[in-house]
């Protein structure tokens, strides 16, 4: 029966390994998205390099916004469209208003469309890097500074930058309580 | 037969009554338990399908509210996949593998008992969620977040029962592999194994590789809901699409887990009733193995519409189309086996023939679905519903029914009534087509799946499908009646019940003795 | 399978008398939907031909190589040559399918040079439309007639409701002969936006943005539905697109600019 025992041990190891693999898929997927622009996620920490050259090309950036789960927030871009020079830093901002009667914690999730262009959209500053706190009735300007990388392929078409604002007040409270 | 039983009673001192079944470690007892349990679940899941079809008989809501309808579609899928088809195959493996490879029993009899007895508990838990105030799971069997995260209290129970079912399958698969690799009769090399054994060996490896991934995916879902992780919520930097990737990384191999043993059954029955050896045994083995390998790199064809990069869409389209090649080889080999054979058409053969035709139709619609730009139209419509029911009902379920008719005389020593068997076959085949063929039409015409109500232009075909579904359900009561009649008879079946049957199991007496081969047979 | 063919014939026969026996995908009114239709028909015909050949051989064998006709079984059971042939031939056919499919796919994914952008947001259970360049925005949900008739125990006859389940309170108006980029996202759970005659579907995923493009060649009203299970009223969030000539569209935009959300969302 040593044969059987050996088989069981080996197969059990495969089972454990495959369970581990399902968790390994999480970072693999993130890396994969980063390379291919699969889900249009942009850089999650500020871009601080200075290797981007100015380029004599212009692209149109369109700004859109969403509020998740119909949270009591107004959230809009201050301008809906900018034509920007490739390689040059620009500033713009979104405006958020708290329509509820209590303080809210929020976080924004960015998405660039087409996703494959996400890697050329470099954010120097962004409100999406951290959580926001907004008081009842408060109106807040949320700034971003960005550069379009000169590696952007020619004839790329318009780039769309979207932010979805999530109300995470409940989970923040939960964490504080713990 | 009576001599056999006396022999058993003397030697084994087993408890009688219910305790015999609870404590049994015998592969035949456990095989029977699996098969009866699967039949029960087939009717439970079928009842849910009939609730669905009753509601869809005409437009407007007549019987159930949309929320309950969604619970029915979700439960129907979970019950049929994990409760009916998979346990039926494990039951067949339990009965047949030791007999086919010349072994006395399975390699791990106690584990075998466990893997079965987990099932009734898991399904009791799963079904009990229907009686919760917030109802059972209603997000589809695929449990996509964020919708599944919105669900009521049923979610942790569903996930726990899925964990149990997964554990049961993994234990079963380990047992199958351990048995096949270590307990074959002397002289039976891998390439001499019966084809059913081969397909089960490959299926067991698929189970081992894919079930833990499902376990991981649903565990992440659970921690997202209750422990503040955000694997799948965009608010915390996660991505709901990631769940779909992990789920289908399990889900596509799962699809083949549901069909490879069926290939094995058909590859056993067709030669038996053609009185001719299986054509291209080696290529059948290779084709099965390549289908299994390909199943790990095609998963994203279930989710072409999530917005993948172009390169990804092309990759998954090509790999998916590639599966048509080994599948085609199998179909061609079956046809070549029949060619210049000497065929008779007993019930198992009829079901196997219907399998080839109807499964191939399901394969064709599968090929159409693989074409990404066209899939954007087909995806999540009744065309998809038609497709997977064609490969699962006249596919997997027909193969299981064929196997039961084919091996029933070996298991019980009693022959079923051939006329009734044929009536059962024709009713089943006619109604299965009346049920599922019109679904192609409404799907192409634009009817989405998983909806409790539809626009009036879809009425006619939906009525036909509903009539078919009730007919199909009634035909299966005939199946139960046939089984009942068979079991009531005295033992008369010959050891070799079919003229053209091949394999070690037919060298045993009918019914097969409690321990299949006490002394291993010699294989040339 | 004789019965199946009888069934099919009866069905086809009744096609002439009943308009509701639609058995095929509708032809599209955009280049993308038309390309999908053409591919669908191409693959369908190929599978029909393969089916006739394979089932033809099989049925020949079933009728002629049966024991009752005195057939004696042959003994052949393998041939590497044959196996290679029926591996290679399907492979070649598949390559023949893959080429047009890939071309179509590349065409479908090219959203560049669009003239207008429509943002579509899925909600449980309605759609919101934002005309990104034009400051027009509104919600669109199942019309009240259908909504009344669809309730369990409703006395209203669904057959008398105008476009039952496929009608909305606010239609999306879009210009013809214009490349339109559609951005898809959702507020709560995953939805999918599908109007068969205009385009294949794509998922609307909360937190992420997907895109599609359409170019409608024929004015008209086109209807569709949500196609990703999104909760209890998944079956009740239709889509209606009215395609009008460009001038008419411009007029519509100027009439509807600003604050339309406030007016119509009630």
Coordinates of N, CA and C in Angstrom, one line a residue, chain C residues 41-149:
Chain C
X41 N -24.0 33.8 -39.6 CA -24.5 33.0 -40.7 C -23.4 32.1 -41.3
X42 N -22.2 32.7 -41.5 CA -21.1 31.9 -42.0 C -20.8 30.7 -41.2
X43 N -20.7 30.9 -39.9 CA -20.3 29.7 -39.0 C -21.5 28.8 -39.0
X44 N -22.7 29.3 -39.0 CA -23.9 28.4 -39.0 C -23.9 27.5 -40.2
X45 N -23.7 28.1 -41.4 CA -23.7 27.3 -42.6 C -22.6 26.3 -42.6
X46 N -21.4 26.7 -42.1 CA -20.3 25.7 -42.0 C -20.7 24.5 -41.1
X47 N -21.3 24.8 -40.0 CA -21.6 23.7 -39.1 C -22.7 22.9 -39.7
X48 N -23.6 23.5 -40.4 CA -24.7 22.7 -41.1 C -24.1 21.7 -42.0
X49 N -23.1 22.2 -42.8 CA -22.5 21.3 -43.8 C -21.7 20.2 -43.1
X50 N -21.0 20.5 -42.1 CA -20.2 19.5 -41.3 C -21.2 18.5 -40.7
X51 N -22.3 19.0 -40.2 CA -23.4 18.2 -39.6 C -23.9 17.2 -40.6
X52 N -24.3 17.7 -41.8 CA -24.8 16.8 -42.8 C -23.9 15.7 -43.2
X53 N -22.6 16.1 -43.3 CA -21.6 15.0 -43.7 C -21.5 14.0 -42.6
X54 N -21.3 14.5 -41.4 CA -21.0 13.5 -40.3 C -22.3 12.7 -40.0
X55 N -23.4 13.3 -39.8 CA -24.6 12.6 -39.5 C -25.0 11.7 -40.7
X56 N -24.7 12.2 -41.9 CA -25.0 11.4 -43.1 C -24.3 10.1 -43.1
X57 N -23.0 10.1 -42.8 CA -22.2 8.9 -42.7 C -22.8 8.0 -41.6
X58 N -23.1 8.6 -40.5 CA -23.6 7.9 -39.3 C -24.9 7.2 -39.6
X59 N -25.8 7.9 -40.3 CA -27.1 7.3 -40.6 C -27.0 6.2 -41.7
X60 N -26.1 6.4 -42.6 CA -25.8 5.4 -43.6 C -25.4 4.1 -42.9
X61 N -24.5 4.3 -41.9 CA -24.0 3.1 -41.2 C -25.1 2.5 -40.4
X62 N -26.0 3.4 -39.7 CA -27.0 2.8 -38.9 C -28.0 2.0 -39.7
X63 N -28.3 2.5 -41.0 CA -29.3 1.8 -41.8 C -28.7 0.5 -42.5
X64 N -27.4 0.6 -42.8 CA -26.9 -0.5 -43.6 C -26.1 -1.5 -42.8
X65 N -25.4 -1.0 -41.7 CA -24.5 -1.9 -41.0 C -25.2 -2.4 -39.7
X66 N -26.4 -2.9 -39.9 CA -27.1 -3.4 -38.7 C -27.2 -5.0 -38.8
X67 N -27.2 -5.5 -37.6 CA -27.2 -7.0 -37.5 C -28.4 -7.6 -38.2
X68 N -29.6 -6.9 -38.1 CA -30.8 -7.5 -38.6 C -30.7 -7.6 -40.2
X69 N -29.8 -6.8 -40.8 CA -29.7 -6.9 -42.2 C -28.5 -7.9 -42.5
X70 N -28.1 -8.6 -41.5 CA -27.0 -9.6 -41.8 C -25.6 -9.0 -41.9
X71 N -25.4 -7.8 -41.4 CA -24.1 -7.2 -41.5 C -23.1 -8.0 -40.5
X72 N -21.9 -8.3 -41.1 CA -20.9 -8.9 -40.2 C -19.9 -7.8 -39.8
X73 N -19.5 -7.8 -38.6 CA -18.6 -6.8 -38.1 C -17.2 -6.9 -38.8
X74 N -16.7 -5.8 -39.3 CA -15.3 -5.7 -39.8 C -14.4 -5.7 -38.6
X75 N -13.1 -5.9 -38.9 CA -12.2 -6.0 -37.7 C -11.3 -4.8 -37.6
X76 N -11.3 -3.8 -38.5 CA -10.4 -2.7 -38.4 C -10.7 -1.8 -37.2
X77 N -9.7 -1.3 -36.6 CA -10.0 -0.4 -35.4 C -9.0 0.6 -35.2
X78 N -8.1 0.8 -36.2 CA -7.2 2.0 -36.0 C -6.6 2.3 -37.4
X79 N -6.2 3.6 -37.5 CA -5.5 4.0 -38.7 C -5.0 5.4 -38.5
X80 N -3.7 5.4 -38.4 CA -3.0 6.7 -38.1 C -3.3 7.7 -39.2
X81 N -3.3 7.3 -40.4 CA -3.6 8.2 -41.5 C -4.9 8.9 -41.4
X82 N -5.9 8.0 -41.1 CA -7.3 8.6 -41.0 C -7.3 9.6 -39.8
X83 N -6.7 9.2 -38.7 CA -6.7 10.1 -37.5 C -6.1 11.5 -37.9
X84 N -5.0 11.4 -38.6 CA -4.3 12.7 -39.0 C -5.2 13.5 -39.9
X85 N -5.9 12.8 -40.9 CA -6.7 13.5 -41.8 C -7.8 14.3 -41.0
X86 N -8.5 13.5 -40.1 CA -9.6 14.2 -39.4 C -9.1 15.1 -38.2
X87 N -7.8 15.2 -38.1 CA -7.4 16.3 -37.2 C -7.1 17.5 -38.0
X88 N -6.4 17.3 -39.2 CA -6.0 18.4 -40.0 C -7.1 19.1 -40.6
X89 N -8.1 18.4 -41.2 CA -9.2 19.0 -41.9 C -10.0 20.0 -41.0
X90 N -10.4 19.6 -39.8 CA -11.1 20.5 -39.0 C -10.3 21.7 -38.6
X91 N -9.0 21.5 -38.4 CA -8.1 22.5 -38.1 C -8.1 23.6 -39.2
X92 N -8.0 23.1 -40.4 CA -8.0 24.1 -41.6 C -9.3 24.8 -41.6
X93 N -10.4 24.1 -41.4 CA -11.7 24.8 -41.4 C -11.7 25.9 -40.3
X94 N -11.2 25.6 -39.2 CA -11.2 26.5 -38.0 C -10.3 27.8 -38.4
X95 N -9.2 27.5 -39.1 CA -8.4 28.7 -39.5 C -9.2 29.6 -40.4
X96 N -10.0 28.9 -41.3 CA -10.8 29.7 -42.2 C -11.9 30.5 -41.5
X97 N -12.3 30.0 -40.3 CA -13.3 30.8 -39.5 C -12.6 31.9 -38.8
X98 N -11.4 31.6 -38.3 CA -10.7 32.5 -37.4 C -10.3 33.8 -38.1
X99 N -10.0 33.7 -39.4 CA -9.5 34.9 -40.1 C -10.6 36.0 -40.2
X100 N -11.8 35.7 -40.7 CA -12.8 36.8 -40.7 C -13.2 37.2 -39.3
X101 N -13.2 36.2 -38.4 CA -13.6 36.6 -37.0 C -12.7 37.6 -36.4
X102 N -11.4 37.4 -36.6 CA -10.4 38.3 -36.1 C -10.5 39.7 -36.7
X103 N -10.7 39.7 -38.0 CA -10.9 41.0 -38.7 C -12.0 41.8 -38.1
X104 N -13.2 41.1 -37.9 CA -14.3 41.7 -37.4 C -14.1 42.3 -36.0
X105 N -13.4 41.4 -35.2 CA -13.1 41.8 -33.8 C -12.3 43.1 -33.8
X106 N -11.3 43.2 -34.6 CA -10.4 44.4 -34.6 C -11.2 45.6 -35.0
X107 N -12.1 45.4 -36.0 CA -13.0 46.5 -36.4 C -13.9 47.0 -35.2
X108 N -14.4 46.0 -34.5 CA -15.4 46.3 -33.4 C -14.7 47.0 -32.3
X109 N -13.4 46.8 -32.1 CA -12.7 47.3 -30.9 C -12.1 48.7 -31.2
X110 N -12.2 49.2 -32.4 CA -11.6 50.5 -32.7 C -12.6 51.6 -32.5
X111 N -12.5 52.3 -31.3 CA -13.5 53.3 -31.0 C -13.0 54.7 -31.4
X112 N -11.8 54.8 -32.1 CA -11.3 56.1 -32.4 C -12.1 56.9 -33.3
X113 N -11.9 58.2 -33.3 CA -12.6 59.1 -34.2 C -14.1 59.1 -34.1
X114 N -14.6 58.9 -32.9 CA -16.0 59.0 -32.7 C -16.4 60.5 -32.6
X115 N -17.6 60.8 -33.0 CA -18.1 62.2 -33.0 C -18.8 62.5 -31.7
X116 N -19.6 61.6 -31.2 CA -20.2 61.9 -29.9 C -20.0 60.8 -28.9
X117 N -20.1 61.1 -27.7 CA -19.9 60.1 -26.6 C -21.1 60.0 -25.8
X118 N -21.7 58.8 -25.6 CA -22.8 58.6 -24.8 C -22.4 57.7 -23.6
X119 N -22.6 58.2 -22.4 CA -22.2 57.4 -21.3 C -23.5 56.8 -20.7
X120 N -23.4 55.5 -20.5 CA -24.5 54.7 -20.1 C -24.2 54.1 -18.7
X121 N -25.0 54.4 -17.7 CA -24.8 53.9 -16.4 C -25.9 53.0 -16.0
X122 N -25.6 51.8 -15.5 CA -26.6 50.8 -15.1 C -26.9 51.0 -13.6
X123 N -28.2 51.0 -13.3 CA -28.7 51.1 -11.9 C -29.6 50.0 -11.7
X124 N -29.8 49.6 -10.4 CA -30.8 48.6 -10.1 C -32.1 49.4 -10.0
X125 N -33.1 49.4 -11.0 CA -33.1 48.7 -12.2 C -33.6 49.7 -13.3
X126 N -32.6 50.5 -13.7 CA -32.9 51.4 -14.8 C -31.5 51.9 -15.4
X127 N -31.6 52.7 -16.4 CA -30.4 53.1 -17.1 C -30.3 54.6 -16.9
X128 N -29.1 55.2 -16.8 CA -28.9 56.6 -16.9 C -28.1 56.9 -18.2
X129 N -28.5 57.9 -18.9 CA -27.8 58.3 -20.1 C -27.2 59.7 -20.0
X130 N -25.9 59.9 -20.2 CA -25.3 61.2 -20.2 C -24.7 61.4 -21.6
X131 N -25.1 62.5 -22.2 CA -24.5 62.9 -23.5 C -23.3 63.7 -23.1
X132 N -22.1 63.1 -23.1 CA -20.9 63.7 -22.5 C -20.6 65.1 -23.0
X133 N -20.7 65.3 -24.3 CA -20.4 66.7 -24.9 C -21.5 67.7 -24.8
X134 N -22.7 67.2 -24.6 CA -23.8 68.1 -24.8 C -24.6 68.4 -23.5
X135 N -24.2 68.0 -22.4 CA -24.9 68.4 -21.1 C -26.4 68.0 -21.2
X136 N -26.6 66.8 -21.7 CA -27.9 66.2 -21.6 C -27.8 65.0 -20.8
X137 N -28.7 64.8 -19.8 CA -28.6 63.6 -19.0 C -30.0 63.2 -18.5
X138 N -30.3 61.9 -18.5 CA -31.6 61.5 -17.9 C -31.6 60.1 -17.6
X139 N -32.6 59.7 -16.7 CA -32.8 58.3 -16.4 C -33.8 57.7 -17.4
X140 N -33.7 56.4 -17.6 CA -34.7 55.7 -18.5 C -35.1 54.4 -17.8
X141 N -36.4 54.3 -17.6 CA -36.8 53.0 -17.0 C -38.1 52.5 -17.6
X142 N -38.4 51.3 -17.2 CA -39.6 50.6 -17.8 C -40.8 51.5 -17.8
X143 N -41.6 51.6 -18.9 CA -42.7 52.5 -18.9 C -43.8 52.0 -17.9
X144 N -44.7 52.9 -17.5 CA -45.6 52.5 -16.5 C -46.7 51.5 -16.9
X145 N -47.0 51.5 -18.2 CA -47.9 50.5 -18.7 C -47.4 49.1 -18.4
X146 N -46.2 48.8 -18.9 CA -45.6 47.5 -18.8 C -45.4 47.2 -17.3
X147 N -45.0 48.2 -16.6 CA -44.7 48.0 -15.2 C -45.9 47.5 -14.4
X148 N -47.1 48.1 -14.8 CA -48.3 47.7 -14.1 C -48.7 46.3 -14.5
X149 N -48.5 46.0 -15.8 CA -49.0 44.7 -16.3 C -48.1 43.6 -15.8

